[in-house]
Amino acid sequence: MARQFSAVQLLFTVDWHGGALAVRGGRKQFGPMKQPMKPLSMLGWIAVALAGAVALGRLALSRGETISAAWLLVAAFATYAVAYRFYSKFIAAKVFALDVTRRTPAQRLDDGRDYVPTHKWIVFGHHFAAIAGPGPLVGPTLAAQFGFLPGALWIIVGVALGGAVQDFVILAASVRRDGKSLGRMAREEIGPVAGVTAGLAVLGIMIVLISVLALVIVNALRSSPWGTVTIGLTIPIALLMGVYLRWLRPARVLEASAIGIVLLAVALYAGRAVAQSASLAPMFTLGGTTLAVLVMLYGFLASVLPVWLLLAPRDYLSAFVKIGVVLALALGILFVLPPLQMPALTRFTNGTGPVFAGKVFPFAFITIACGAISGFHALVSSGTTPKLLEHETDARLVGYGGMLMESFVAVMALIAACVLTPGVYFAINAPVAAIGTTAASASQAVAQWGFTVTPETLNALAAQVGESSLLSRVGGAPSLAVGMAHIFSSALGGGGGMALWYHFAIMFEALFILTTLDAGTRVGRFMLQDLGRHVWPAFGRVSWYPAVVIASALFVAMWGWFLYQGVLDPLGGINSLWPLFGISNQLLAAVALCVGTSVIINSGRARYAWVTILPLAWLVVVTLTAGWQKLMSPDPALGFLAKASALARSLAAGTLPAGRSAADVRRMIFNERLDAAVAAAFMIAVVVVLAASIAEWTAIVRGRKAASSTEVPAERGVESLVAVAGD
Amino acid sequence: MRAVRLTLSRVAALLRALAGVPDYERYAAHMRRRHPDAPLLSRSELIALCQRDRFDRPGGKCC
């Protein structure tokens, strides 16, 4: 006798991605159909997997010859395709049982502005624009000091098993909880201690993140009148757009953005005109400390001015430039398929690298955070995005797919860094303390590391990109810009216009960074006010100007301190700040994965908890090892405390480093200890969250405590029912 | 010609969505349907409200 199915039962058994409607008798669990794959399609996927494996093998085994970036692209795309088709489908179907008919917060709470059901590709674009910042550009560039292989493997494998899983899991969890934030989920799924710790960790990470990004900008603009003028002009351009949108043509965002983009091009040429003028160029040739103060002033203004005037128009501009340049870079790389000049592995895997200290394990895995896995994304995945999803099944494309896209940006950054010859790469990225201040001393230092670059090449390259010097421009942005300029100018033939392309790339990176910096400062101000109101209620009033000014100044001072010290640091600051940022970002990812695991276990699916526990375990091992080494290593180049002791010894012995006063050295000692304290605080935070989580998990798995999910109960839409019935 | 206009308006809607600009028509339709008595924000007011939402709390932007 044929089974009878009601309409509701039919809905329950719809294939989760909304495709073919099929019926499975007798099973209560929702999931994908156990339909055998068509032989042709299976053959196709085997071919993709094989192509990926061959490409990865080719990358891993290349020694002593340059290989084409095509291998890296094939390895990346094949892995992404297989991971998306199989692993993300598994997570969607088995771990969350995502259900196309289950109403999302956007459907249930639709208010036309915050919760808005939106087409999945638009949410994808929106989510990508929000998660993609300068992180995936800078990290891979710095990690190229180990050679291209460690970075490439971590980006490709890390995203498939870690980063994309994290973004997807947090997004799916938040969609099922009315779009709740990571902090609230931590509190409700793990416990109050974890919630508070996660909140404080976010504030700390914002401080370190903003300071290190500001340092990247300062290093890119130092003694560069062209860059300074171009970037400086983006601020009046944004103000102009703000005024235009407020009074001249209200709400015409696309019109204002088009004008803004044209003006950006004008700013690029204006920068060149200033740099070539004998009288104007010196006025805009600024030192690091001046630039640092200017960046702090900008952050302060962004935080106290109304958003419509500066932040919002700037954000429109950067969103369009970001997407445009990412697409252009992808086309450029595909068209040129440049050879990778960097070897697969350099001698610096042993920890003696000039760009940052530490061995390939664990430091490659914290240097590249965004692009492989980034805890910050968990804030976006539990912020705006879950309130926009039309169907919960869209979380797969948006969460998992969006992160694959970001990973591809990181692959492109890695390629752009590795098209430079190693000699040029190290001359740009090694600090003054390692290569001296002249092209000749840089050439000698590079030769000692086993690479060759002549002083003439270095000078010619600097002249070609319109800069007085490219030496020791640490932070990754300039070497990435040289790589991008190389790709763009080769794609358009002839290799001309390097100077314009270089400054265009710098402008692109600076826009990326400044939008993170200004938005981050403003959010940091709100978080400080929210914390401060417990002590002084008036401080929490977000529209009371004295409180706004004090909180903004306080937050800018916090990241400004690290920035300023980084600028003064003879090792370039990036050396100590970037690892600190990497550790903090990865620890936030660990917190997010703890939340994800708790969500999975609380929903009664503990048997699938390995999906988040696997990347969690790896991250905890990597970050705690890196954190421990940064704290405790006896090597002063690596350990903060060892460095502080070494400085204290030289102070006591009266043998100060060249050009430093006793007061300088005392300040440096304080900073090393401060960095150590920050690293220790992050480590303690993650251990607290992890311990609280494990206690919860074991209690539930052992049956001492009932699994209690905070999911909003399933509700199925009338619209969906009609749609299916009409099928 | 109509097809071109339609495509253009779709591209414009996509670009606005990417930049995080709210869809005013959608909002207005929603308010008229569900809350006909509530005051309707103007286009600029809605944009201003969404900007505040975007920039004044964590989770809007990333590294």
JSON list of N, CA, C and O in Angstrom, two decimals, chain A residues 305-349:
[
{"chain": "A", "resi": 305, "resn": "LEU", "atom": "N", "xyz": [32.05, 62.86, 14.45]},
{"chain": "A", "resi": 305, "resn": "LEU", "atom": "CA", "xyz": [31.21, 63.52, 13.44]},
{"chain": "A", "resi": 305, "resn": "LEU", "atom": "C", "xyz": [29.99, 62.65, 13.14]},
{"chain": "A", "resi": 305, "resn": "LEU", "atom": "O", "xyz": [30.03, 61.44, 13.32]},
{"chain": "A", "resi": 306, "resn": "PRO", "atom": "N", "xyz": [28.92, 63.26, 12.65]},
{"chain": "A", "resi": 306, "resn": "PRO", "atom": "CA", "xyz": [27.77, 62.43, 12.27]},
{"chain": "A", "resi": 306, "resn": "PRO", "atom": "C", "xyz": [28.13, 61.46, 11.14]},
{"chain": "A", "resi": 306, "resn": "PRO", "atom": "O", "xyz": [28.95, 61.82, 10.28]},
{"chain": "A", "resi": 307, "resn": "VAL", "atom": "N", "xyz": [27.54, 60.28, 11.15]},
{"chain": "A", "resi": 307, "resn": "VAL", "atom": "CA", "xyz": [27.95, 59.27, 10.16]},
{"chain": "A", "resi": 307, "resn": "VAL", "atom": "C", "xyz": [27.70, 59.70, 8.73]},
{"chain": "A", "resi": 307, "resn": "VAL", "atom": "O", "xyz": [28.44, 59.32, 7.83]},
{"chain": "A", "resi": 308, "resn": "TRP", "atom": "N", "xyz": [26.64, 60.49, 8.50]},
{"chain": "A", "resi": 308, "resn": "TRP", "atom": "CA", "xyz": [26.32, 60.83, 7.10]},
{"chain": "A", "resi": 308, "resn": "TRP", "atom": "C", "xyz": [27.40, 61.70, 6.47]},
{"chain": "A", "resi": 308, "resn": "TRP", "atom": "O", "xyz": [27.56, 61.73, 5.26]},
{"chain": "A", "resi": 309, "resn": "LEU", "atom": "N", "xyz": [28.18, 62.40, 7.31]},
{"chain": "A", "resi": 309, "resn": "LEU", "atom": "CA", "xyz": [29.15, 63.36, 6.78]},
{"chain": "A", "resi": 309, "resn": "LEU", "atom": "C", "xyz": [30.42, 62.68, 6.28]},
{"chain": "A", "resi": 309, "resn": "LEU", "atom": "O", "xyz": [30.93, 62.99, 5.22]},
{"chain": "A", "resi": 310, "resn": "LEU", "atom": "N", "xyz": [30.94, 61.73, 7.06]},
{"chain": "A", "resi": 310, "resn": "LEU", "atom": "CA", "xyz": [32.25, 61.17, 6.70]},
{"chain": "A", "resi": 310, "resn": "LEU", "atom": "C", "xyz": [32.22, 59.65, 6.52]},
{"chain": "A", "resi": 310, "resn": "LEU", "atom": "O", "xyz": [32.61, 59.12, 5.48]},
{"chain": "A", "resi": 311, "resn": "LEU", "atom": "N", "xyz": [31.71, 58.95, 7.52]},
{"chain": "A", "resi": 311, "resn": "LEU", "atom": "CA", "xyz": [31.80, 57.49, 7.50]},
{"chain": "A", "resi": 311, "resn": "LEU", "atom": "C", "xyz": [31.01, 56.86, 6.37]},
{"chain": "A", "resi": 311, "resn": "LEU", "atom": "O", "xyz": [31.52, 56.02, 5.63]},
{"chain": "A", "resi": 312, "resn": "ALA", "atom": "N", "xyz": [29.74, 57.24, 6.25]},
{"chain": "A", "resi": 312, "resn": "ALA", "atom": "CA", "xyz": [28.88, 56.57, 5.29]},
{"chain": "A", "resi": 312, "resn": "ALA", "atom": "C", "xyz": [29.35, 56.80, 3.84]},
{"chain": "A", "resi": 312, "resn": "ALA", "atom": "O", "xyz": [29.52, 55.83, 3.10]},
{"chain": "A", "resi": 313, "resn": "PRO", "atom": "N", "xyz": [29.62, 58.04, 3.43]},
{"chain": "A", "resi": 313, "resn": "PRO", "atom": "CA", "xyz": [30.05, 58.21, 2.05]},
{"chain": "A", "resi": 313, "resn": "PRO", "atom": "C", "xyz": [31.37, 57.50, 1.76]},
{"chain": "A", "resi": 313, "resn": "PRO", "atom": "O", "xyz": [31.57, 56.93, 0.70]},
{"chain": "A", "resi": 314, "resn": "ARG", "atom": "N", "xyz": [32.26, 57.50, 2.75]},
{"chain": "A", "resi": 314, "resn": "ARG", "atom": "CA", "xyz": [33.53, 56.82, 2.59]},
{"chain": "A", "resi": 314, "resn": "ARG", "atom": "C", "xyz": [33.32, 55.33, 2.41]},
{"chain": "A", "resi": 314, "resn": "ARG", "atom": "O", "xyz": [34.00, 54.67, 1.64]},
{"chain": "A", "resi": 315, "resn": "ASP", "atom": "N", "xyz": [32.35, 54.82, 3.12]},
{"chain": "A", "resi": 315, "resn": "ASP", "atom": "CA", "xyz": [32.06, 53.40, 3.05]},
{"chain": "A", "resi": 315, "resn": "ASP", "atom": "C", "xyz": [31.46, 53.03, 1.69]},
{"chain": "A", "resi": 315, "resn": "ASP", "atom": "O", "xyz": [31.78, 51.98, 1.14]},
{"chain": "A", "resi": 316, "resn": "TYR", "atom": "N", "xyz": [30.63, 53.92, 1.14]},
{"chain": "A", "resi": 316, "resn": "TYR", "atom": "CA", "xyz": [30.09, 53.66, -0.20]},
{"chain": "A", "resi": 316, "resn": "TYR", "atom": "C", "xyz": [31.24, 53.55, -1.19]},
{"chain": "A", "resi": 316, "resn": "TYR", "atom": "O", "xyz": [31.34, 52.61, -1.97]},
{"chain": "A", "resi": 317, "resn": "LEU", "atom": "N", "xyz": [32.13, 54.57, -1.14]},
{"chain": "A", "resi": 317, "resn": "LEU", "atom": "CA", "xyz": [33.27, 54.58, -2.06]},
{"chain": "A", "resi": 317, "resn": "LEU", "atom": "C", "xyz": [34.08, 53.31, -1.93]},
{"chain": "A", "resi": 317, "resn": "LEU", "atom": "O", "xyz": [34.40, 52.66, -2.92]},
{"chain": "A", "resi": 318, "resn": "SER", "atom": "N", "xyz": [34.39, 52.97, -0.70]},
{"chain": "A", "resi": 318, "resn": "SER", "atom": "CA", "xyz": [35.32, 51.85, -0.55]},
{"chain": "A", "resi": 318, "resn": "SER", "atom": "C", "xyz": [34.64, 50.55, -0.94]},
{"chain": "A", "resi": 318, "resn": "SER", "atom": "O", "xyz": [35.28, 49.65, -1.49]},
{"chain": "A", "resi": 319, "resn": "ALA", "atom": "N", "xyz": [33.31, 50.42, -0.74]},
{"chain": "A", "resi": 319, "resn": "ALA", "atom": "CA", "xyz": [32.63, 49.19, -1.15]},
{"chain": "A", "resi": 319, "resn": "ALA", "atom": "C", "xyz": [32.76, 49.00, -2.66]},
{"chain": "A", "resi": 319, "resn": "ALA", "atom": "O", "xyz": [33.07, 47.90, -3.13]},
{"chain": "A", "resi": 320, "resn": "PHE", "atom": "N", "xyz": [32.56, 50.08, -3.43]},
{"chain": "A", "resi": 320, "resn": "PHE", "atom": "CA", "xyz": [32.63, 49.94, -4.88]},
{"chain": "A", "resi": 320, "resn": "PHE", "atom": "C", "xyz": [34.06, 49.70, -5.35]},
{"chain": "A", "resi": 320, "resn": "PHE", "atom": "O", "xyz": [34.31, 48.85, -6.20]},
{"chain": "A", "resi": 321, "resn": "VAL", "atom": "N", "xyz": [34.99, 50.46, -4.76]},
{"chain": "A", "resi": 321, "resn": "VAL", "atom": "CA", "xyz": [36.38, 50.30, -5.17]},
{"chain": "A", "resi": 321, "resn": "VAL", "atom": "C", "xyz": [36.87, 48.88, -4.85]},
{"chain": "A", "resi": 321, "resn": "VAL", "atom": "O", "xyz": [37.54, 48.22, -5.64]},
{"chain": "A", "resi": 322, "resn": "LYS", "atom": "N", "xyz": [36.47, 48.40, -3.66]},
{"chain": "A", "resi": 322, "resn": "LYS", "atom": "CA", "xyz": [36.87, 47.08, -3.20]},
{"chain": "A", "resi": 322, "resn": "LYS", "atom": "C", "xyz": [36.43, 46.00, -4.18]},
{"chain": "A", "resi": 322, "resn": "LYS", "atom": "O", "xyz": [37.23, 45.21, -4.67]},
{"chain": "A", "resi": 323, "resn": "ILE", "atom": "N", "xyz": [35.15, 46.01, -4.52]},
{"chain": "A", "resi": 323, "resn": "ILE", "atom": "CA", "xyz": [34.63, 44.96, -5.39]},
{"chain": "A", "resi": 323, "resn": "ILE", "atom": "C", "xyz": [35.23, 45.11, -6.79]},
{"chain": "A", "resi": 323, "resn": "ILE", "atom": "O", "xyz": [35.64, 44.13, -7.41]},
{"chain": "A", "resi": 324, "resn": "GLY", "atom": "N", "xyz": [35.35, 46.36, -7.26]},
{"chain": "A", "resi": 324, "resn": "GLY", "atom": "CA", "xyz": [35.92, 46.59, -8.58]},
{"chain": "A", "resi": 324, "resn": "GLY", "atom": "C", "xyz": [37.36, 46.10, -8.67]},
{"chain": "A", "resi": 324, "resn": "GLY", "atom": "O", "xyz": [37.73, 45.38, -9.61]},
{"chain": "A", "resi": 325, "resn": "VAL", "atom": "N", "xyz": [38.17, 46.43, -7.68]},
{"chain": "A", "resi": 325, "resn": "VAL", "atom": "CA", "xyz": [39.59, 46.07, -7.75]},
{"chain": "A", "resi": 325, "resn": "VAL", "atom": "C", "xyz": [39.77, 44.57, -7.57]},
{"chain": "A", "resi": 325, "resn": "VAL", "atom": "O", "xyz": [40.61, 43.96, -8.25]},
{"chain": "A", "resi": 326, "resn": "VAL", "atom": "N", "xyz": [38.98, 43.96, -6.70]},
{"chain": "A", "resi": 326, "resn": "VAL", "atom": "CA", "xyz": [39.10, 42.51, -6.51]},
{"chain": "A", "resi": 326, "resn": "VAL", "atom": "C", "xyz": [38.80, 41.80, -7.83]},
{"chain": "A", "resi": 326, "resn": "VAL", "atom": "O", "xyz": [39.53, 40.90, -8.25]},
{"chain": "A", "resi": 327, "resn": "LEU", "atom": "N", "xyz": [37.74, 42.23, -8.53]},
{"chain": "A", "resi": 327, "resn": "LEU", "atom": "CA", "xyz": [37.42, 41.62, -9.82]},
{"chain": "A", "resi": 327, "resn": "LEU", "atom": "C", "xyz": [38.54, 41.88, -10.83]},
{"chain": "A", "resi": 327, "resn": "LEU", "atom": "O", "xyz": [38.96, 40.98, -11.55]},
{"chain": "A", "resi": 328, "resn": "ALA", "atom": "N", "xyz": [39.03, 43.13, -10.86]},
{"chain": "A", "resi": 328, "resn": "ALA", "atom": "CA", "xyz": [40.08, 43.47, -11.81]},
{"chain": "A", "resi": 328, "resn": "ALA", "atom": "C", "xyz": [41.35, 42.67, -11.55]},
{"chain": "A", "resi": 328, "resn": "ALA", "atom": "O", "xyz": [41.99, 42.18, -12.48]},
{"chain": "A", "resi": 329, "resn": "LEU", "atom": "N", "xyz": [41.66, 42.50, -10.27]},
{"chain": "A", "resi": 329, "resn": "LEU", "atom": "CA", "xyz": [42.88, 41.75, -9.93]},
{"chain": "A", "resi": 329, "resn": "LEU", "atom": "C", "xyz": [42.72, 40.28, -10.36]},
{"chain": "A", "resi": 329, "resn": "LEU", "atom": "O", "xyz": [43.66, 39.67, -10.90]},
{"chain": "A", "resi": 330, "resn": "ALA", "atom": "N", "xyz": [41.53, 39.74, -10.13]},
{"chain": "A", "resi": 330, "resn": "ALA", "atom": "CA", "xyz": [41.28, 38.36, -10.54]},
{"chain": "A", "resi": 330, "resn": "ALA", "atom": "C", "xyz": [41.46, 38.22, -12.04]},
{"chain": "A", "resi": 330, "resn": "ALA", "atom": "O", "xyz": [42.14, 37.30, -12.52]},
{"chain": "A", "resi": 331, "resn": "LEU", "atom": "N", "xyz": [40.88, 39.14, -12.80]},
{"chain": "A", "resi": 331, "resn": "LEU", "atom": "CA", "xyz": [41.03, 39.09, -14.26]},
{"chain": "A", "resi": 331, "resn": "LEU", "atom": "C", "xyz": [42.49, 39.23, -14.66]},
{"chain": "A", "resi": 331, "resn": "LEU", "atom": "O", "xyz": [42.99, 38.48, -15.50]},
{"chain": "A", "resi": 332, "resn": "GLY", "atom": "N", "xyz": [43.17, 40.20, -14.02]},
{"chain": "A", "resi": 332, "resn": "GLY", "atom": "CA", "xyz": [44.58, 40.43, -14.33]},
{"chain": "A", "resi": 332, "resn": "GLY", "atom": "C", "xyz": [45.42, 39.18, -14.10]},
{"chain": "A", "resi": 332, "resn": "GLY", "atom": "O", "xyz": [46.21, 38.77, -14.96]},
{"chain": "A", "resi": 333, "resn": "ILE", "atom": "N", "xyz": [45.20, 38.52, -12.96]},
{"chain": "A", "resi": 333, "resn": "ILE", "atom": "CA", "xyz": [46.00, 37.33, -12.64]},
{"chain": "A", "resi": 333, "resn": "ILE", "atom": "C", "xyz": [45.67, 36.20, -13.61]},
{"chain": "A", "resi": 333, "resn": "ILE", "atom": "O", "xyz": [46.56, 35.51, -14.11]},
{"chain": "A", "resi": 334, "resn": "LEU", "atom": "N", "xyz": [44.37, 36.03, -13.92]},
{"chain": "A", "resi": 334, "resn": "LEU", "atom": "CA", "xyz": [43.99, 34.96, -14.84]},
{"chain": "A", "resi": 334, "resn": "LEU", "atom": "C", "xyz": [44.58, 35.21, -16.22]},
{"chain": "A", "resi": 334, "resn": "LEU", "atom": "O", "xyz": [44.98, 34.29, -16.93]},
{"chain": "A", "resi": 335, "resn": "PHE", "atom": "N", "xyz": [44.65, 36.48, -16.60]},
{"chain": "A", "resi": 335, "resn": "PHE", "atom": "CA", "xyz": [45.12, 36.83, -17.93]},
{"chain": "A", "resi": 335, "resn": "PHE", "atom": "C", "xyz": [46.64, 36.69, -18.03]},
{"chain": "A", "resi": 335, "resn": "PHE", "atom": "O", "xyz": [47.17, 36.13, -18.98]},
{"chain": "A", "resi": 336, "resn": "VAL", "atom": "N", "xyz": [47.34, 37.15, -17.00]},
{"chain": "A", "resi": 336, "resn": "VAL", "atom": "CA", "xyz": [48.81, 37.15, -17.05]},
{"chain": "A", "resi": 336, "resn": "VAL", "atom": "C", "xyz": [49.39, 35.80, -16.62]},
{"chain": "A", "resi": 336, "resn": "VAL", "atom": "O", "xyz": [50.40, 35.37, -17.15]},
{"chain": "A", "resi": 337, "resn": "LEU", "atom": "N", "xyz": [48.72, 35.12, -15.68]},
{"chain": "A", "resi": 337, "resn": "LEU", "atom": "CA", "xyz": [49.25, 33.89, -15.07]},
{"chain": "A", "resi": 337, "resn": "LEU", "atom": "C", "xyz": [50.74, 34.02, -14.79]},
{"chain": "A", "resi": 337, "resn": "LEU", "atom": "O", "xyz": [51.57, 33.30, -15.36]},
{"chain": "A", "resi": 338, "resn": "PRO", "atom": "N", "xyz": [51.10, 34.98, -13.90]},
{"chain": "A", "resi": 338, "resn": "PRO", "atom": "CA", "xyz": [52.52, 35.28, -13.69]},
{"chain": "A", "resi": 338, "resn": "PRO", "atom": "C", "xyz": [53.25, 34.11, -13.02]},
{"chain": "A", "resi": 338, "resn": "PRO", "atom": "O", "xyz": [52.63, 33.32, -12.30]},
{"chain": "A", "resi": 339, "resn": "PRO", "atom": "N", "xyz": [54.54, 33.97, -13.27]},
{"chain": "A", "resi": 339, "resn": "PRO", "atom": "CA", "xyz": [55.31, 32.96, -12.55]},
{"chain": "A", "resi": 339, "resn": "PRO", "atom": "C", "xyz": [55.56, 33.41, -11.11]},
{"chain": "A", "resi": 339, "resn": "PRO", "atom": "O", "xyz": [55.68, 34.61, -10.85]},
{"chain": "A", "resi": 340, "resn": "LEU", "atom": "N", "xyz": [55.59, 32.45, -10.18]},
{"chain": "A", "resi": 340, "resn": "LEU", "atom": "CA", "xyz": [55.89, 32.77, -8.78]},
{"chain": "A", "resi": 340, "resn": "LEU", "atom": "C", "xyz": [57.40, 32.78, -8.62]},
{"chain": "A", "resi": 340, "resn": "LEU", "atom": "O", "xyz": [58.06, 31.76, -8.78]},
{"chain": "A", "resi": 341, "resn": "GLN", "atom": "N", "xyz": [57.96, 33.96, -8.31]},
{"chain": "A", "resi": 341, "resn": "GLN", "atom": "CA", "xyz": [59.41, 34.08, -8.19]},
{"chain": "A", "resi": 341, "resn": "GLN", "atom": "C", "xyz": [59.90, 33.56, -6.84]},
{"chain": "A", "resi": 341, "resn": "GLN", "atom": "O", "xyz": [61.03, 33.12, -6.71]},
{"chain": "A", "resi": 342, "resn": "MET", "atom": "N", "xyz": [59.04, 33.64, -5.85]},
{"chain": "A", "resi": 342, "resn": "MET", "atom": "CA", "xyz": [59.42, 33.20, -4.51]},
{"chain": "A", "resi": 342, "resn": "MET", "atom": "C", "xyz": [59.54, 31.67, -4.51]},
{"chain": "A", "resi": 342, "resn": "MET", "atom": "O", "xyz": [58.72, 31.00, -5.13]},
{"chain": "A", "resi": 343, "resn": "PRO", "atom": "N", "xyz": [60.56, 31.11, -3.83]},
{"chain": "A", "resi": 343, "resn": "PRO", "atom": "CA", "xyz": [60.61, 29.65, -3.76]},
{"chain": "A", "resi": 343, "resn": "PRO", "atom": "C", "xyz": [59.46, 29.10, -2.91]},
{"chain": "A", "resi": 343, "resn": "PRO", "atom": "O", "xyz": [58.80, 29.85, -2.18]},
{"chain": "A", "resi": 344, "resn": "ALA", "atom": "N", "xyz": [59.24, 27.80, -3.01]},
{"chain": "A", "resi": 344, "resn": "ALA", "atom": "CA", "xyz": [58.17, 27.17, -2.23]},
{"chain": "A", "resi": 344, "resn": "ALA", "atom": "C", "xyz": [58.42, 27.38, -0.75]},
{"chain": "A", "resi": 344, "resn": "ALA", "atom": "O", "xyz": [57.52, 27.70, 0.02]},
{"chain": "A", "resi": 345, "resn": "LEU", "atom": "N", "xyz": [59.67, 27.14, -0.33]},
{"chain": "A", "resi": 345, "resn": "LEU", "atom": "CA", "xyz": [60.03, 27.34, 1.07]},
{"chain": "A", "resi": 345, "resn": "LEU", "atom": "C", "xyz": [61.32, 28.15, 1.10]},
{"chain": "A", "resi": 345, "resn": "LEU", "atom": "O", "xyz": [62.21, 27.90, 0.30]},
{"chain": "A", "resi": 346, "resn": "THR", "atom": "N", "xyz": [61.41, 29.11, 2.01]},
{"chain": "A", "resi": 346, "resn": "THR", "atom": "CA", "xyz": [62.67, 29.83, 2.16]},
{"chain": "A", "resi": 346, "resn": "THR", "atom": "C", "xyz": [63.38, 29.31, 3.41]},
{"chain": "A", "resi": 346, "resn": "THR", "atom": "O", "xyz": [62.81, 28.56, 4.20]},
{"chain": "A", "resi": 347, "resn": "ARG", "atom": "N", "xyz": [64.61, 29.76, 3.58]},
{"chain": "A", "resi": 347, "resn": "ARG", "atom": "CA", "xyz": [65.37, 29.34, 4.77]},
{"chain": "A", "resi": 347, "resn": "ARG", "atom": "C", "xyz": [64.74, 29.89, 6.05]},
{"chain": "A", "resi": 347, "resn": "ARG", "atom": "O", "xyz": [65.04, 29.43, 7.14]},
{"chain": "A", "resi": 348, "resn": "PHE", "atom": "N", "xyz": [63.82, 30.88, 5.90]},
{"chain": "A", "resi": 348, "resn": "PHE", "atom": "CA", "xyz": [63.29, 31.54, 7.11]},
{"chain": "A", "resi": 348, "resn": "PHE", "atom": "C", "xyz": [62.22, 30.74, 7.83]},
{"chain": "A", "resi": 348, "resn": "PHE", "atom": "O", "xyz": [61.70, 31.17, 8.85]},
{"chain": "A", "resi": 349, "resn": "THR", "atom": "N", "xyz": [61.90, 29.54, 7.28]},
{"chain": "A", "resi": 349, "resn": "THR", "atom": "CA", "xyz": [60.98, 28.68, 8.03]},
{"chain": "A", "resi": 349, "resn": "THR", "atom": "C", "xyz": [61.58, 28.31, 9.38]},
{"chain": "A", "resi": 349, "resn": "THR", "atom": "O", "xyz": [60.87, 27.88, 10.28]}
]
